[in-house]
XYZ file of C-alpha atoms in Angstrom:
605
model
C 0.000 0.000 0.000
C 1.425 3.852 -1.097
C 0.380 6.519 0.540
C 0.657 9.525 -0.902
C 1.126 12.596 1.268
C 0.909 16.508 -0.122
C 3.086 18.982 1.142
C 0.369 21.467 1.913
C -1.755 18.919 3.994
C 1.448 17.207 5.193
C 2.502 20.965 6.941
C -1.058 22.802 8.065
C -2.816 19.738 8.549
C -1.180 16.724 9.970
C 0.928 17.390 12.932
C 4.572 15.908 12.307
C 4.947 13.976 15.700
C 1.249 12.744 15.111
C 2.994 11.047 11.331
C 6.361 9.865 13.370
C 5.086 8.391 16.267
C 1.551 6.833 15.275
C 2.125 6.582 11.469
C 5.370 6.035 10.449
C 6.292 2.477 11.385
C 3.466 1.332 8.941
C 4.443 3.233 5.562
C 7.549 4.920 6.637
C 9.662 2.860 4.452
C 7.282 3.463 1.594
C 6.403 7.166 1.880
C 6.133 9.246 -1.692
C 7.525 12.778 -2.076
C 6.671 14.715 -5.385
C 9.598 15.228 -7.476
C 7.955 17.940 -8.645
C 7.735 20.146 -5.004
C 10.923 18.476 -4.605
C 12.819 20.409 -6.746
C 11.036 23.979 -6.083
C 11.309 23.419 -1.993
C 14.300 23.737 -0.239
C 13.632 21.600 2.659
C 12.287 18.831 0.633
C 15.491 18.381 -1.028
C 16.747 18.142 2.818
C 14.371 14.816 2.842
C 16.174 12.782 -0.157
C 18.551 11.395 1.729
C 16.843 9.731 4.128
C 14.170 8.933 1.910
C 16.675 7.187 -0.623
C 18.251 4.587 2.403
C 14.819 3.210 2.602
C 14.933 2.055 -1.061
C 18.415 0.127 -0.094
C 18.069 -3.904 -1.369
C 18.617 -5.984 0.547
C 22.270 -7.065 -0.713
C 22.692 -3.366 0.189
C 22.319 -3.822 3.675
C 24.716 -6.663 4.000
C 27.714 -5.128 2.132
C 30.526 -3.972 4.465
C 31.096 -0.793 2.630
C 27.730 0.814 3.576
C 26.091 1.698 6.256
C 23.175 -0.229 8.010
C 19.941 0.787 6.898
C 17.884 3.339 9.241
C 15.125 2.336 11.146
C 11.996 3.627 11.024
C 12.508 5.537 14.286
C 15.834 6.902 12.696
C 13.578 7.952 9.411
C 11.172 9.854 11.868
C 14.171 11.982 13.452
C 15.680 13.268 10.453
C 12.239 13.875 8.885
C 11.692 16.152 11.738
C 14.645 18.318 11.901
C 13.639 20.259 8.572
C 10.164 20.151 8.997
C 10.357 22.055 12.694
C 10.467 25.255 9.792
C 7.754 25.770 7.890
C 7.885 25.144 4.339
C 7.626 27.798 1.858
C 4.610 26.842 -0.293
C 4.322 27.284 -4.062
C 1.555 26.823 -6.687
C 3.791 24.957 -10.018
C 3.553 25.402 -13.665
C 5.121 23.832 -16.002
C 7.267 26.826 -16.283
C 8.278 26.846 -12.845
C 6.345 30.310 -12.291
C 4.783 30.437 -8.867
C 2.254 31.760 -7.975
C 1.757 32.254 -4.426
C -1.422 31.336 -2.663
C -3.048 31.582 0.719
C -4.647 28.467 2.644
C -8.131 28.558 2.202
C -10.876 27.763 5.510
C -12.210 24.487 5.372
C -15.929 24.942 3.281
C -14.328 27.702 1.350
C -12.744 25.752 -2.033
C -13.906 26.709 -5.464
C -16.335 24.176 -5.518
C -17.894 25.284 -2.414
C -18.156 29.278 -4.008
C -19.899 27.242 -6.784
C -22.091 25.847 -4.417
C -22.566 29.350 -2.437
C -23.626 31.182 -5.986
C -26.426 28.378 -6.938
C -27.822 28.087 -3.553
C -29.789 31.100 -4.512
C -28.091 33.085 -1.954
C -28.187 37.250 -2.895
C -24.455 37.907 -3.094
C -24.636 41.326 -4.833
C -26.781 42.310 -1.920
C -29.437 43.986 -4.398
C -31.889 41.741 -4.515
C -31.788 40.763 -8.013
C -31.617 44.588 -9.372
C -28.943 45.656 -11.403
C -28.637 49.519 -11.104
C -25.417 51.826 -12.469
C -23.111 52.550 -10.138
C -20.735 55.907 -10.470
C -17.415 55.845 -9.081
C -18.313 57.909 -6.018
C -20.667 55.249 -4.836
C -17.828 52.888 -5.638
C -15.774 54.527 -3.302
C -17.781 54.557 -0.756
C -17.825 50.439 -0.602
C -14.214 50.131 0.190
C -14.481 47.915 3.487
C -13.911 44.274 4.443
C -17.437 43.824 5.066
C -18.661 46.431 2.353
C -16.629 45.753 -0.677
C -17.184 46.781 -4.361
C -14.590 46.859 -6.853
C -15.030 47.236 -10.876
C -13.117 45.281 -13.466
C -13.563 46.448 -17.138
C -16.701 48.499 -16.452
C -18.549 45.759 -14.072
C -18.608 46.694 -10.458
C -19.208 43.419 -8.388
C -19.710 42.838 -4.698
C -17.243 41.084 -3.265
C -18.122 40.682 0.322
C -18.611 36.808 0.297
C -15.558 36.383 -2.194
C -13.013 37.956 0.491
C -12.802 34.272 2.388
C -12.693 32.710 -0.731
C -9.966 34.517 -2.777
C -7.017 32.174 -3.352
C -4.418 35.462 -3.045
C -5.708 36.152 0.451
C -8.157 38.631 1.725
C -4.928 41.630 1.994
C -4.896 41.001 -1.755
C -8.500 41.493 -2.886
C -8.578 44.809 -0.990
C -6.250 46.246 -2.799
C -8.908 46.473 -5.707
C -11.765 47.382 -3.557
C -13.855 51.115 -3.577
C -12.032 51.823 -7.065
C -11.703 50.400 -10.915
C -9.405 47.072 -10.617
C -8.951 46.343 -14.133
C -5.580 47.486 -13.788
C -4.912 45.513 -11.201
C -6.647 42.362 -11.959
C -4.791 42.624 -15.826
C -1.218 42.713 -13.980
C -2.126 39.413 -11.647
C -4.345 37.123 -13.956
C -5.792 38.629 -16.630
C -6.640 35.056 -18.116
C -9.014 34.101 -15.395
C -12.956 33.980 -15.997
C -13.826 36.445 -13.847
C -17.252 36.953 -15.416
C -18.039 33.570 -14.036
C -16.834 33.591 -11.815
C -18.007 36.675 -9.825
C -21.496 36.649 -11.862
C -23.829 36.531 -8.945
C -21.585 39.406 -7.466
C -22.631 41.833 -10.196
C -24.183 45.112 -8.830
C -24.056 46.757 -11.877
C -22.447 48.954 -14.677
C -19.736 51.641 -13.961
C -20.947 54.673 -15.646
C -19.947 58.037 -15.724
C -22.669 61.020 -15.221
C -23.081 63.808 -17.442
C -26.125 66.315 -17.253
C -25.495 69.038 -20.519
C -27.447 72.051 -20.160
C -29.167 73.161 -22.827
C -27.763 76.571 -24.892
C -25.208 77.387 -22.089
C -21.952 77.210 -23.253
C -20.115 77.253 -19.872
C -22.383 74.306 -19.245
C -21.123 71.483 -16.287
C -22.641 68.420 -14.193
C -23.073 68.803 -10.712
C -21.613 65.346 -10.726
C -17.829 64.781 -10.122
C -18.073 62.086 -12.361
C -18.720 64.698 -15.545
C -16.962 65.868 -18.291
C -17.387 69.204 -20.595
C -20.286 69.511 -22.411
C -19.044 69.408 -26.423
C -19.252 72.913 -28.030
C -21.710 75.494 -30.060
C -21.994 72.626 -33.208
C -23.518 69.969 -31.169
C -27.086 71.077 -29.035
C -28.422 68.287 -26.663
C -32.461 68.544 -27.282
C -32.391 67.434 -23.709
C -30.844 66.817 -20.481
C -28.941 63.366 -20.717
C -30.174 60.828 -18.269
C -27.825 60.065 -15.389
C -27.985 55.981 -15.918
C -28.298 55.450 -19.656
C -24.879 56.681 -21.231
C -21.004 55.840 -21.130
C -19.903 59.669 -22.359
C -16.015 59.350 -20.843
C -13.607 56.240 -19.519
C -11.490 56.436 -16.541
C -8.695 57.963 -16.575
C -6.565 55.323 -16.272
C -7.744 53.295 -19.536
C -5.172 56.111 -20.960
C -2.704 55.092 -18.595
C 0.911 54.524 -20.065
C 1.417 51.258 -21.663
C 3.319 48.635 -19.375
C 5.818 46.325 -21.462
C 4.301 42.763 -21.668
C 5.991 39.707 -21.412
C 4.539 36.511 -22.397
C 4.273 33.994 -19.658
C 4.483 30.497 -20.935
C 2.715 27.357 -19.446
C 2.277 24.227 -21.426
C -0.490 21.394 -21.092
C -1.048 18.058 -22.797
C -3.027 15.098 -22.933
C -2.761 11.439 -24.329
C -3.062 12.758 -27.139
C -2.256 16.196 -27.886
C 0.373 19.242 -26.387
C -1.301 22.197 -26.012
C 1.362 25.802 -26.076
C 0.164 28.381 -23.703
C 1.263 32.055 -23.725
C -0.353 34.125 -21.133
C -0.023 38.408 -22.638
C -1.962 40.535 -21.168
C -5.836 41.551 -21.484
C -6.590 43.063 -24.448
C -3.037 44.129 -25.439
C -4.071 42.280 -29.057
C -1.002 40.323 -29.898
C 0.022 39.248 -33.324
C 1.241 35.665 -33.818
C 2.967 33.068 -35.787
C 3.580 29.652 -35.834
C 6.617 27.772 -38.198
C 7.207 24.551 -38.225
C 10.870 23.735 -38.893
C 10.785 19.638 -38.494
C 9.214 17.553 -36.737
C 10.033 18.589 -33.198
C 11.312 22.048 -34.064
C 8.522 25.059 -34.139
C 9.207 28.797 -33.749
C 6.909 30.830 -32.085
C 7.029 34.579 -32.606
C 4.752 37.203 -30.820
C 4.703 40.781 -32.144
C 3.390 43.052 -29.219
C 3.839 46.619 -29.158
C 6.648 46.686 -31.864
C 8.378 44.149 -30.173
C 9.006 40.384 -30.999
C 9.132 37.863 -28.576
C 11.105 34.637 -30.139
C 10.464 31.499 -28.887
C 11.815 28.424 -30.759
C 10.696 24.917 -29.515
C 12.578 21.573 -29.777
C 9.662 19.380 -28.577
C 10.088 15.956 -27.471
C 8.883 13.941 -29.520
C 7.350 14.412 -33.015
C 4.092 16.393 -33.711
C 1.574 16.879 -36.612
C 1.482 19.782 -38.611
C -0.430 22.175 -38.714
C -1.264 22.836 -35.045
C -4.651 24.579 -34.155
C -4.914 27.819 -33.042
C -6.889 29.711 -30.360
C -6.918 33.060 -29.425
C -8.333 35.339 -27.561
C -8.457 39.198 -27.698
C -10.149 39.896 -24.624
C -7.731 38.089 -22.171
C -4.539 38.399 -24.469
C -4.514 34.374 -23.902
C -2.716 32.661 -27.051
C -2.904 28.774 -27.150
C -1.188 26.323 -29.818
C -2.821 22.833 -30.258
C -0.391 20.153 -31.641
C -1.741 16.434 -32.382
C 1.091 13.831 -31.146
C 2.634 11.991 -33.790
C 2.532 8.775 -31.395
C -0.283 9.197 -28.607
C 1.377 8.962 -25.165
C 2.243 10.924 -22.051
C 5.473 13.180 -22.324
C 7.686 13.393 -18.975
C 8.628 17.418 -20.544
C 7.397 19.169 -23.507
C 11.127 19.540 -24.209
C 13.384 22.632 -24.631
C 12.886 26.341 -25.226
C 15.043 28.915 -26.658
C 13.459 32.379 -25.525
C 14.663 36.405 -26.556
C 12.877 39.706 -27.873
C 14.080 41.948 -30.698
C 12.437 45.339 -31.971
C 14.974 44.663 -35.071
C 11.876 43.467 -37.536
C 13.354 43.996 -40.900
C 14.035 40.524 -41.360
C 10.399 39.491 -40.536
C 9.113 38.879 -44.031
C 6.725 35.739 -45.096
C 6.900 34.708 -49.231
C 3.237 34.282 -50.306
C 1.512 33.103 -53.654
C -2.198 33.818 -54.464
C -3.896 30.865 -54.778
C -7.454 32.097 -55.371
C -8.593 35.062 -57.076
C -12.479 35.798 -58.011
C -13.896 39.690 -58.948
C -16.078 40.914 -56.631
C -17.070 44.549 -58.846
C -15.433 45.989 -61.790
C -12.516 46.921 -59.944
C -12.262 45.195 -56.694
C -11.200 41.829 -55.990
C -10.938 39.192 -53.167
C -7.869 36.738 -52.655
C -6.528 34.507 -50.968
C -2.773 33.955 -50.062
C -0.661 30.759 -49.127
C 2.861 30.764 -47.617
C 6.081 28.980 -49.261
C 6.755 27.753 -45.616
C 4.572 25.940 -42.956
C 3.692 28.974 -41.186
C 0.984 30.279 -39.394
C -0.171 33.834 -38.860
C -2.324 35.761 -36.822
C -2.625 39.494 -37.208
C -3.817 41.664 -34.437
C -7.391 43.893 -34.660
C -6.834 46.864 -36.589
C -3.415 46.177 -38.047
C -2.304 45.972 -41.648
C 0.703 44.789 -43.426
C 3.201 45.993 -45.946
C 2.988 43.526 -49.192
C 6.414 44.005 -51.146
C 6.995 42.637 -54.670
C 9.918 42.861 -57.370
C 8.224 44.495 -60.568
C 9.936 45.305 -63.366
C 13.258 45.028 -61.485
C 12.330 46.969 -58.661
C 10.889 46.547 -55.422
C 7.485 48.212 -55.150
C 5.125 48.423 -51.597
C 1.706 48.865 -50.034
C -0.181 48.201 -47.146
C -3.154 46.132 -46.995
C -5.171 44.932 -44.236
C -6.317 40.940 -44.218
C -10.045 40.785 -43.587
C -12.080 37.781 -41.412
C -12.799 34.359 -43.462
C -16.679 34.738 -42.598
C -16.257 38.176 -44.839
C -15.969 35.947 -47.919
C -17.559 32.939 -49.640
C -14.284 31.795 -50.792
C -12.896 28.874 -48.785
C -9.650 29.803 -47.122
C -7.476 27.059 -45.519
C -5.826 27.281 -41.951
C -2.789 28.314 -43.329
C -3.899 30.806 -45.912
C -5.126 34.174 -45.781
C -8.040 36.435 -47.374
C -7.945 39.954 -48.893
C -10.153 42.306 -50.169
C -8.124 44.498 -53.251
C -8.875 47.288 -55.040
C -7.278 47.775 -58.281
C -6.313 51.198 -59.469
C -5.507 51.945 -63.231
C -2.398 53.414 -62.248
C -1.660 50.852 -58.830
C 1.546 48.833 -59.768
C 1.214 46.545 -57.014
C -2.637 46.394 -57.269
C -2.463 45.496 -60.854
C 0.132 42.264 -59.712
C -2.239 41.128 -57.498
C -5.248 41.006 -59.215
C -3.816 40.029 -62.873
C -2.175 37.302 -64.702
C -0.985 34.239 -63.504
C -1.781 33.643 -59.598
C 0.950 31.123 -58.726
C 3.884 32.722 -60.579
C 3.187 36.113 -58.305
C 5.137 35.596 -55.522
C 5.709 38.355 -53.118
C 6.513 38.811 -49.432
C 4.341 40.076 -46.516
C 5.861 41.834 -43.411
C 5.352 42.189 -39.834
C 1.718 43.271 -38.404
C 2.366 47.258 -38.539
C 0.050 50.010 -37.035
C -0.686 52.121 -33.694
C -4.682 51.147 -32.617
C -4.427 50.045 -29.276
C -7.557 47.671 -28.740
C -6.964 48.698 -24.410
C -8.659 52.222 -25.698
C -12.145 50.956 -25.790
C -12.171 48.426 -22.693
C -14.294 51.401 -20.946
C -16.602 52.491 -23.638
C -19.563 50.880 -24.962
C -20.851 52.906 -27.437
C -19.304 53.003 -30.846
C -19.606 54.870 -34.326
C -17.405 53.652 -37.394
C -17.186 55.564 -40.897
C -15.355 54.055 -43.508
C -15.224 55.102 -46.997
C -14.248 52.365 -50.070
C -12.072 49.441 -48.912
C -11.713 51.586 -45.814
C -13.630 48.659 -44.442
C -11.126 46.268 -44.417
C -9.887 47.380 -40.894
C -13.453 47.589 -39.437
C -14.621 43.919 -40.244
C -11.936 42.516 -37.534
C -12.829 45.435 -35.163
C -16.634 44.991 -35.864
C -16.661 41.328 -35.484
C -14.813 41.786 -32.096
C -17.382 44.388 -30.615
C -20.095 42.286 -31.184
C -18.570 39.623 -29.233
C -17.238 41.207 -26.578
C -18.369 39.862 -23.298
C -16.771 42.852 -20.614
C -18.274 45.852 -20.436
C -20.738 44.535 -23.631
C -21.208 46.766 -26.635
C -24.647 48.237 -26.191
C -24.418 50.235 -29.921
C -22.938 50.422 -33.133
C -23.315 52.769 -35.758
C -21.716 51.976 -38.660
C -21.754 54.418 -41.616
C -19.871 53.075 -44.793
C -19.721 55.682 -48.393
C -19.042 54.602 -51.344
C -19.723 55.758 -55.419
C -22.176 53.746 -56.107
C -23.906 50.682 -55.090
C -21.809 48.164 -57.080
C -18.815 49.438 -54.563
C -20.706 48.415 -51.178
C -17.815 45.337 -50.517
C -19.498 42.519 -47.759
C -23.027 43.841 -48.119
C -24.561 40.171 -47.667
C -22.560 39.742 -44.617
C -22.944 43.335 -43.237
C -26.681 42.808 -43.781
C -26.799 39.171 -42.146
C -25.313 40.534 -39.017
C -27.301 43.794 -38.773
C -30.716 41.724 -38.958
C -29.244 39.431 -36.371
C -28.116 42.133 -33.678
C -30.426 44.886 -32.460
C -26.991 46.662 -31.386
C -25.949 47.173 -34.739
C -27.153 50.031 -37.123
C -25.197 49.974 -40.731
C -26.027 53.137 -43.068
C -24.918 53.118 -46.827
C -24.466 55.887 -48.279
C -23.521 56.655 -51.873
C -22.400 59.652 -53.230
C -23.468 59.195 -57.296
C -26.521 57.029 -56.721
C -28.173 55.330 -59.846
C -31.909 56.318 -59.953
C -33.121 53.235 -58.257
C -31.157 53.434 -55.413
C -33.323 54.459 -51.828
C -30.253 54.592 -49.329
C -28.772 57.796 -48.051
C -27.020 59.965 -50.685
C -24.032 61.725 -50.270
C -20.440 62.764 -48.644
C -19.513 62.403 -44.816
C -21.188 65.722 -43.365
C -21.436 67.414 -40.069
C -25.278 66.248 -40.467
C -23.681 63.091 -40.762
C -21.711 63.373 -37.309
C -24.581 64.817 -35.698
C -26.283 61.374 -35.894
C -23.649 59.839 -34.177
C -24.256 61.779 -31.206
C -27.911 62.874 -30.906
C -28.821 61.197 -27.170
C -32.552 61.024 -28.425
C -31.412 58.446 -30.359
C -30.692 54.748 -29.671
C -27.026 54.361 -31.157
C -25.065 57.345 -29.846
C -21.577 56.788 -30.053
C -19.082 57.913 -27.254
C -15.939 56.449 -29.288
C -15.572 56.438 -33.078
C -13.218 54.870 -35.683
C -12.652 56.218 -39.089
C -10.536 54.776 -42.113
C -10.788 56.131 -45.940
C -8.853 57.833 -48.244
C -6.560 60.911 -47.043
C -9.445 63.428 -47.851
C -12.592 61.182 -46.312
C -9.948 60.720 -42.792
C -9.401 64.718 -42.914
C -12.607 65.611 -42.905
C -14.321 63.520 -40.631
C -11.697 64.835 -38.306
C -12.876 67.848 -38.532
C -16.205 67.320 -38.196
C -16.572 64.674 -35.236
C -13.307 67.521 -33.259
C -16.414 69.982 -34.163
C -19.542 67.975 -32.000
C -16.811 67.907 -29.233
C -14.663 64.613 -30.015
C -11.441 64.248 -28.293
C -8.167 62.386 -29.369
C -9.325 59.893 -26.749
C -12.696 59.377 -28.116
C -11.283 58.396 -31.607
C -9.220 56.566 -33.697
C -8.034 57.117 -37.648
C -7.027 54.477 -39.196
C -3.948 55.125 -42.020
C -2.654 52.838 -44.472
């Protein structure tokens, strides 16, 4: 018979000279340590040799030049000289990153707080209403026994969780009475906390504006206001207190914090699964290379910055892993099949450094699929040379070089979401929406003669929208003007699906020529009829006679919709992308109703 004794219960729970005197003369010989805690725990590694003259044989014990084999009395004594200290306790990865927890009451695991939330027990303490909370009356619940904190625009009440909290209650206060997002990002941005504090939630975090009407020195009484927008934007009325995100908190503008992917690794029979841990909503770019067998390279492009991790695995795996990402927690994970099903002892080795030297980051593409979409637009699709993987971050685009008549010609494009086209677009490959100009060299390669005998090289994910920007808004207008759009279809698809601080609106106003021009409109359409929260406006600026859409160029008038509160999609946060001229003057218009640079983004090729 083994028994098996862990390190936490062994210290807090069974009482050393209880184990030596009453215990150990039954299993003392056969007692298991875990290599694992072993090798992170100083006084463990104290144990090994006394543990290793128990597993002596027995010719052992009769050879003259060793020592007679301890008794079981013997074992006791030297198993109590290191364990008179306490033993400094660590939670393992695979990475060998602790992270430190605190001892937990008896009825107070995770399945008990499980247990706790679907007993039907009020643990927001509101009685099943949800009401808007403003950071004053956030403030004011800063106690042990009183305690609201907010993470991404959600304040919860976290009263019951304090007992609960793996960190320790000291820990959990340090977020309480304010906005925690910042906090919560830093420690474990990956966890579920949605779930897992979902019968906590109080309510919204909203900041209170009340506009006057015709006063231009117009204020709230609130602290949590901000100044009214100027003469070109009127409110018909005075905006209710609980119905609209106008500003974030300050700190969602904080300086950026350099992040470092965390690794962690997990596997099964059958299949390894790569874990990097970023940071929430920092939107990483990715890719994945296989370069044999048991050799991948990992490379993760955040903030202008590549992380390089090269893997030399094992054993043998199948190519191409699966991917799975996700923006909102910055978690990346890389599923690889086992060549030969079994259970690894170590994923292997890892070679880890970071570079901002990117020139040499370039990818050699073919287009394998090509089909016109209008007269001059076309969509594509584009495989590597290598067995690569890439994921681009929301918002980003990427320079496409090509040698053309001798010479080495450029331009940016942006790749657009699979569910965008009706072309199917393998794992490996990626989709484009082109437009080609009479006079575009690089255009005109893309789009014309022979697919497979255009080869050409894509760079790095290059650009400057930071996704962080709109954790605290809600509310959202985009204007985009001809393939414009291509940035907008990642960023739309990822509002919509956005689970913290959920999207209540979006506006989306997209201008083209004429009708024939309008790129996506099936899919644009599909997801409009299939979300209240989404608004899309066409409108056309040389309309042919049949045509019963909105007719002309981006206006004031135009801007003015965006931000009329009598309406149900006002926007507090807009993104544009267009030509030079379209960008220019929607800048001028939405800095006219009273826009800030922090309630806006342009997009430039």
């Amino acid at each position: 018979m083994y028994i098996v004794v862990s390190v936490i219960n062994f210290q807090l729970y069974c009482p050393v000279s209880h184990i030596i005197h009453c215990c150990m003369p039954m299993f003392a010989s056969q007692l298991l340590v875990s290599t694992k805690m072993a090798s992170k725990t100083p006084n463990l590694l104290e144990l090994k040799p006394a543990l290793n003259n128990q597993s002596k044989t027995n010719a052992d014990e009769t050879s003259p030049s060793r020592s007679p084999r301890s008794s079981p009395t013997q074992i006791g004594k030297q198993l109590l000289k290191p364990l008179q200290k306490p033993l400094q306790l660590f939670s393992s990865s695979a990475t060998g990153n602790p992270r430190n927890k605190c001892a937990l009451k008896p009825g107070h695991s995770l399945m008990d707080w499980i247990r706790l939330g679907s007993s039907g027990c009020d643990l927001a303490g509101t009685g099943g209403v949800v009401s808007a909370v403003s950071h004053k009356e956030l403030a004011k619940n800063c106690k042990c026994d009183d305690a609201w904190l907010a993470i991404r625009g959600k304040v919860y009440n976290v009263t019951r969780y304090m007992d609960f909290h793996p960190g320790g209650t000291d820990e959990l206060m340090k977020g309480v009475g304010k906005d925690a997002t910042k906090i919560f990002d830093e420690v474990h941005a990956w966890v579920n906390y949605e779930q897992l504090l979902g019968k906590c939630y109080v309510g919204p975090l909203r900041n209170i504006a009340t506009i006057s009407i015709g006063d231009d020195n117009a204020s709230s009484t609130n602290t949590d206001s901000f100044k009214a927008p100027p003469d070109s934007f009127k409110a018909p009325h005075t905006v209710a207190t609980n119905q609209l995100t106008l500003k974030p908190p300050t700190n969602a503008m904080s300086e950026p914090i350099e992040v470092i992917p965390r690794f962690d690794w997990i596997q099964k029979t059958t299949d390894l699964t790569v874990i990097f841990y970023t940071k929430s909503m920092c939107n990483p770019g990715f890719s994945v290379e296989c370069m044999g067998e048991c050799e991948v390279v990992v490379r993760i492009f955040i903030d202008r910055v590549m992380h390089f991790c090269s893997f030399q695995f094992t054993h043998p795996v199948v190519w191409p892993c699966s991917i799975k990402m996700s923006s909102e927690t910055g978690k990346i994970e890389l599923c690889f099949t086992k060549a030969a099903p079994a259970l690894w002892t170590s994923f292997g080795l890892l070679d880890r450094r970071k570079t901002t030297e990117l020139t040499n980051c370039f990818v050699e593409y073919d287009v394998i699929t090509r089909v016109q979409i209008s007269h001059d637009s076309y969509a594509i699709i584009i495989k590597p040379k290598q067995n690569i993987l890439q994921h681009f971050p929301i918002g980003y685009h990427i320079s496409v070089t090509a040698k053309i008549d001798g010479s080495e010609t450029s331009r940016s494009y942006t790749p657009v979401p699979t569910s965008y086209l009706t072309l199917p677009c393998p794992s490996s490959c990626i989709p484009f929406l082109i437009k080609s100009y009479p006079t575009g060299i690089l255009s005109k390669f893309l789009t014309t003669g022979d697919p497979l005998a255009n080869s050409f090289f894509l760079s790095y994910p290059k650009g400057n929208f930071v996704l962080q920007h709109l954790s605290n808004f809600n509310r959202f207008g985009i204007l985009a003007a001809g393939s414009g759009i291509t940035p907008m279809l990642s960023l739309l698809d990822y509002l919509l699906k956005r689970t913290s601080n959920k999207v209540e609106a979006i506006n989306f106003c997209y201008f083209n020529k004429v009708e024939e021009n309008i790129w996506c409109r099936e899919r644009l359409d599909l997801l409009a009829e299939g979300n209240e929260r989404l608004k899309i406006t066409y409108y056309l600026s040389e309309p042919s006679p049949s045509w019963t859409g909105r007719t002309g160029h981006i206006t004031s008038d135009v801007i003015k919709t965006l931000i009329d509160p009598s309406t149900a999609n006002i926007s507090t946060f807009c993104c544009v992308c267009g030509p030079q001229p379209f960008n220019e003057l929607a800048l001028e218009f939405l800095q006219g109703a009273g826009f800030q640079s922090s309630d806006l983004h342009i997009f430039h090729g």
